[in-house]
Amino acid sequence: MKQQPLLTTERLILRPFQLSDALTVQKLAGDPLIANGTINVPHPYADGMAGQWIGKHVAGWHSQQSAIYAITLKSNHQLIGCVGLHNISNHTAQLGYWIGVPFWGKGYCTESAQRIVDFAFKKLELEKIYSRHLSREAAPGKVMKKIGMKHVMRKNGALRVNRLTEDLDYYEMKTEDDVEYKPV
């Protein structure tokens, strides 16, 4: 695939990020609740970080190592979060996502994660999707279960952040699994 395609769901458009999204990304991802609940989102989210992050996405797509999408509302094209496939290699990829705090609890994360998993299996021909989340945060695991991922293990003391040791829960799904997800 040459250009990163748009992906749609009933309520969302998943599109490549643009540099013009940087201020919105900084505002949404810069919320301490996002950084506190994710593994890779920094806090504070300093000026310029979002632009640098967005700038890496095109290279990741063209090298076939990632597929990172802005989650936007179909109704008004408002950017509300991010969903993506990272570390694409050997027919596997890591699923990652975050949704801006004002948009929590509306099912957008599940809807966008479901769509990108369908894209991964059908268009990118991946065979396995895996993910992980901080054990103390239940919401990411709920999304993973809703889209058909299976919990494979909890690793105690898996991550050290700001002098704190964190436990991680790991999930995966494979094309040969009899996954009951609904392609969108």
mmCIF file of C-alpha atoms in Angstrom, residues 12-168:
data_model
loop_
_atom_site.group_PDB
_atom_site.id
_atom_site.type_symbol
_atom_site.label_atom_id
_atom_site.label_comp_id
_atom_site.label_asym_id
_atom_site.label_seq_id
_atom_site.Cartn_x
_atom_site.Cartn_y
_atom_site.Cartn_z
ATOM 1 C CA LEU A 12 -15.568 7.587 13.304
ATOM 2 C CA ILE A 13 -13.012 8.359 10.632
ATOM 3 C CA LEU A 14 -9.509 7.045 11.254
ATOM 4 C CA ARG A 15 -7.060 9.099 9.229
ATOM 5 C CA PRO A 16 -3.335 9.763 9.135
ATOM 6 C CA PHE A 17 -2.195 12.493 11.506
ATOM 7 C CA GLN A 18 -1.311 15.901 10.088
ATOM 8 C CA LEU A 19 1.109 18.428 11.557
ATOM 9 C CA SER A 20 -1.882 20.724 12.062
ATOM 10 C CA ASP A 21 -3.100 18.206 14.689
ATOM 11 C CA ALA A 22 -0.123 18.895 16.963
ATOM 12 C CA LEU A 23 -1.782 21.401 19.312
ATOM 13 C CA THR A 24 -4.845 19.201 19.764
ATOM 14 C CA VAL A 25 -2.670 16.152 20.407
ATOM 15 C CA GLN A 26 -0.649 18.126 22.952
ATOM 16 C CA LYS A 27 -3.837 19.244 24.709
ATOM 17 C CA LEU A 28 -5.548 15.825 24.739
ATOM 18 C CA ALA A 29 -2.524 13.594 25.360
ATOM 19 C CA GLY A 30 -1.051 16.141 27.759
ATOM 20 C CA ASP A 31 -3.819 15.550 30.279
ATOM 21 C CA PRO A 32 -2.235 13.937 33.369
ATOM 22 C CA LEU A 33 -4.960 11.270 33.344
ATOM 23 C CA ILE A 34 -3.745 10.067 29.922
ATOM 24 C CA ALA A 35 -0.091 9.898 30.972
ATOM 25 C CA ASN A 36 -0.980 8.237 34.280
ATOM 26 C CA GLY A 37 -2.954 5.500 32.535
ATOM 27 C CA THR A 38 -0.674 4.753 29.599
ATOM 28 C CA ILE A 39 2.780 3.309 29.172
ATOM 29 C CA ASN A 40 4.210 5.561 26.450
ATOM 30 C CA VAL A 41 2.564 8.995 26.759
ATOM 31 C CA PRO A 42 4.849 11.459 28.568
ATOM 32 C CA HIS A 43 3.856 14.104 31.090
ATOM 33 C CA PRO A 44 4.375 16.953 30.909
ATOM 34 C CA TYR A 45 3.712 16.967 27.181
ATOM 35 C CA ALA A 46 6.053 19.799 26.161
ATOM 36 C CA ASP A 47 5.760 22.108 23.168
ATOM 37 C CA GLY A 48 7.091 20.498 20.003
ATOM 38 C CA MET A 49 6.717 16.897 21.188
ATOM 39 C CA ALA A 50 3.452 16.309 19.313
ATOM 40 C CA GLY A 51 4.883 17.625 16.038
ATOM 41 C CA GLN A 52 7.929 15.377 16.352
ATOM 42 C CA TRP A 53 5.706 12.392 17.165
ATOM 43 C CA ILE A 54 3.423 13.084 14.189
ATOM 44 C CA GLY A 55 6.424 13.556 11.904
ATOM 45 C CA LYS A 56 7.550 9.958 12.524
ATOM 46 C CA HIS A 57 4.258 8.422 11.372
ATOM 47 C CA VAL A 58 4.798 8.777 7.633
ATOM 48 C CA ALA A 59 8.183 7.044 7.838
ATOM 49 C CA GLY A 60 6.670 4.298 9.988
ATOM 50 C CA TRP A 61 3.926 3.698 7.421
ATOM 51 C CA HIS A 62 6.298 3.642 4.447
ATOM 52 C CA SER A 63 8.734 1.290 6.193
ATOM 53 C CA GLN A 64 5.748 -0.948 7.064
ATOM 54 C CA GLN A 65 6.651 -0.804 10.751
ATOM 55 C CA SER A 66 3.603 1.111 11.987
ATOM 56 C CA ALA A 67 0.128 2.333 11.082
ATOM 57 C CA ILE A 68 -0.862 5.190 13.373
ATOM 58 C CA TYR A 69 -4.266 6.854 13.027
ATOM 59 C CA ALA A 70 -5.963 9.958 14.335
ATOM 60 C CA ILE A 71 -9.421 9.083 15.644
ATOM 61 C CA THR A 72 -11.898 11.720 14.490
ATOM 62 C CA LEU A 73 -15.649 12.052 14.797
ATOM 63 C CA LYS A 74 -17.558 11.614 11.531
ATOM 64 C CA SER A 75 -20.067 14.254 12.588
ATOM 65 C CA ASN A 76 -17.619 17.171 12.831
ATOM 66 C CA HIS A 77 -14.106 15.748 12.091
ATOM 67 C CA GLN A 78 -12.968 16.595 15.631
ATOM 68 C CA LEU A 79 -9.778 14.806 16.689
ATOM 69 C CA ILE A 80 -10.479 12.761 19.838
ATOM 70 C CA GLY A 81 -7.592 10.302 20.153
ATOM 71 C CA CYS A 82 -5.188 7.872 18.553
ATOM 72 C CA VAL A 83 -5.179 4.198 17.602
ATOM 73 C CA GLY A 84 -2.344 2.389 15.961
ATOM 74 C CA LEU A 85 -0.316 -0.655 15.153
ATOM 75 C CA HIS A 86 3.285 -0.468 16.334
ATOM 76 C CA ASN A 87 6.297 -2.731 15.930
ATOM 77 C CA ILE A 88 4.931 -4.433 12.815
ATOM 78 C CA SER A 89 7.231 -7.354 12.077
ATOM 79 C CA ASN A 90 6.935 -11.031 11.155
ATOM 80 C CA HIS A 91 3.156 -10.736 10.605
ATOM 81 C CA THR A 92 2.583 -9.379 14.119
ATOM 82 C CA ALA A 93 1.898 -5.930 15.556
ATOM 83 C CA GLN A 94 1.296 -4.247 18.865
ATOM 84 C CA LEU A 95 -2.019 -2.434 19.293
ATOM 85 C CA GLY A 96 -1.988 0.889 21.100
ATOM 86 C CA TYR A 97 -4.583 3.604 21.701
ATOM 87 C CA TRP A 98 -5.653 6.557 23.797
ATOM 88 C CA ILE A 99 -8.790 8.688 23.850
ATOM 89 C CA GLY A 100 -8.975 12.262 25.131
ATOM 90 C CA VAL A 101 -10.570 12.464 28.583
ATOM 91 C CA PRO A 102 -13.645 14.452 27.396
ATOM 92 C CA PHE A 103 -14.509 11.487 25.123
ATOM 93 C CA TRP A 104 -14.165 8.658 27.650
ATOM 94 C CA GLY A 105 -17.051 6.262 28.196
ATOM 95 C CA LYS A 106 -18.635 6.611 24.756
ATOM 96 C CA GLY A 107 -17.237 3.444 23.127
ATOM 97 C CA TYR A 108 -14.952 5.305 20.718
ATOM 98 C CA CYS A 109 -11.868 3.414 21.827
ATOM 99 C CA THR A 110 -13.486 0.017 21.300
ATOM 100 C CA GLU A 111 -14.910 1.092 17.932
ATOM 101 C CA SER A 112 -11.567 2.377 16.642
ATOM 102 C CA ALA A 113 -9.569 -0.568 18.029
ATOM 103 C CA GLN A 114 -12.007 -2.989 16.394
ATOM 104 C CA ARG A 115 -11.620 -1.249 13.057
ATOM 105 C CA ILE A 116 -7.832 -1.228 13.077
ATOM 106 C CA VAL A 117 -7.690 -4.906 14.071
ATOM 107 C CA ASP A 118 -9.956 -5.743 11.129
ATOM 108 C CA PHE A 119 -7.651 -3.700 8.876
ATOM 109 C CA ALA A 120 -4.590 -5.462 10.316
ATOM 110 C CA PHE A 121 -5.896 -8.958 9.642
ATOM 111 C CA LYS A 122 -7.636 -8.374 6.306
ATOM 112 C CA LYS A 123 -5.549 -5.741 4.535
ATOM 113 C CA LEU A 124 -2.117 -5.943 6.160
ATOM 114 C CA GLU A 125 -2.425 -9.738 6.422
ATOM 115 C CA LEU A 126 -1.079 -9.825 9.957
ATOM 116 C CA GLU A 127 -1.451 -13.053 11.901
ATOM 117 C CA LYS A 128 -1.184 -11.817 15.492
ATOM 118 C CA ILE A 129 -2.030 -8.629 17.380
ATOM 119 C CA TYR A 130 -0.768 -8.159 20.917
ATOM 120 C CA SER A 131 -1.091 -5.428 23.504
ATOM 121 C CA ARG A 132 -0.419 -4.638 27.125
ATOM 122 C CA HIS A 133 -1.628 -2.239 29.760
ATOM 123 C CA LEU A 134 -0.880 -1.157 33.288
ATOM 124 C CA SER A 135 -2.565 -3.674 35.572
ATOM 125 C CA ARG A 136 -3.896 -0.925 37.833
ATOM 126 C CA GLU A 137 -5.905 0.518 34.929
ATOM 127 C CA ALA A 138 -8.847 -1.737 34.042
ATOM 128 C CA ALA A 139 -10.309 0.242 31.112
ATOM 129 C CA PRO A 140 -7.701 -0.708 28.465
ATOM 130 C CA GLY A 141 -8.174 -4.390 29.296
ATOM 131 C CA LYS A 142 -11.941 -4.043 28.894
ATOM 132 C CA VAL A 143 -11.420 -2.667 25.385
ATOM 133 C CA MET A 144 -9.061 -5.526 24.530
ATOM 134 C CA LYS A 145 -11.566 -8.118 25.728
ATOM 135 C CA LYS A 146 -14.452 -6.448 23.857
ATOM 136 C CA ILE A 147 -12.595 -6.715 20.561
ATOM 137 C CA GLY A 148 -11.786 -10.383 21.122
ATOM 138 C CA MET A 149 -8.292 -10.306 22.586
ATOM 139 C CA LYS A 150 -7.412 -12.934 25.175
ATOM 140 C CA HIS A 151 -5.571 -12.230 28.399
ATOM 141 C CA VAL A 152 -2.345 -14.239 28.319
ATOM 142 C CA MET A 153 -0.540 -13.163 31.491
ATOM 143 C CA ARG A 154 0.168 -10.610 34.168
ATOM 144 C CA LYS A 155 3.796 -9.763 34.726
ATOM 145 C CA ASN A 156 4.493 -8.347 38.164
ATOM 146 C CA GLY A 157 7.141 -5.653 38.317
ATOM 147 C CA ALA A 158 7.368 -5.487 34.522
ATOM 148 C CA LEU A 159 7.916 -1.748 34.213
ATOM 149 C CA ARG A 160 9.657 0.904 36.256
ATOM 150 C CA VAL A 161 8.374 4.459 35.854
ATOM 151 C CA ASN A 162 9.273 7.426 38.064
ATOM 152 C CA ARG A 163 10.729 5.132 40.726
ATOM 153 C CA LEU A 164 7.515 3.088 40.801
ATOM 154 C CA THR A 165 7.311 -0.528 39.745
ATOM 155 C CA GLU A 166 4.248 -1.328 37.625
ATOM 156 C CA ASP A 167 2.587 -4.639 36.801
ATOM 157 C CA LEU A 168 1.489 -5.215 33.214
#
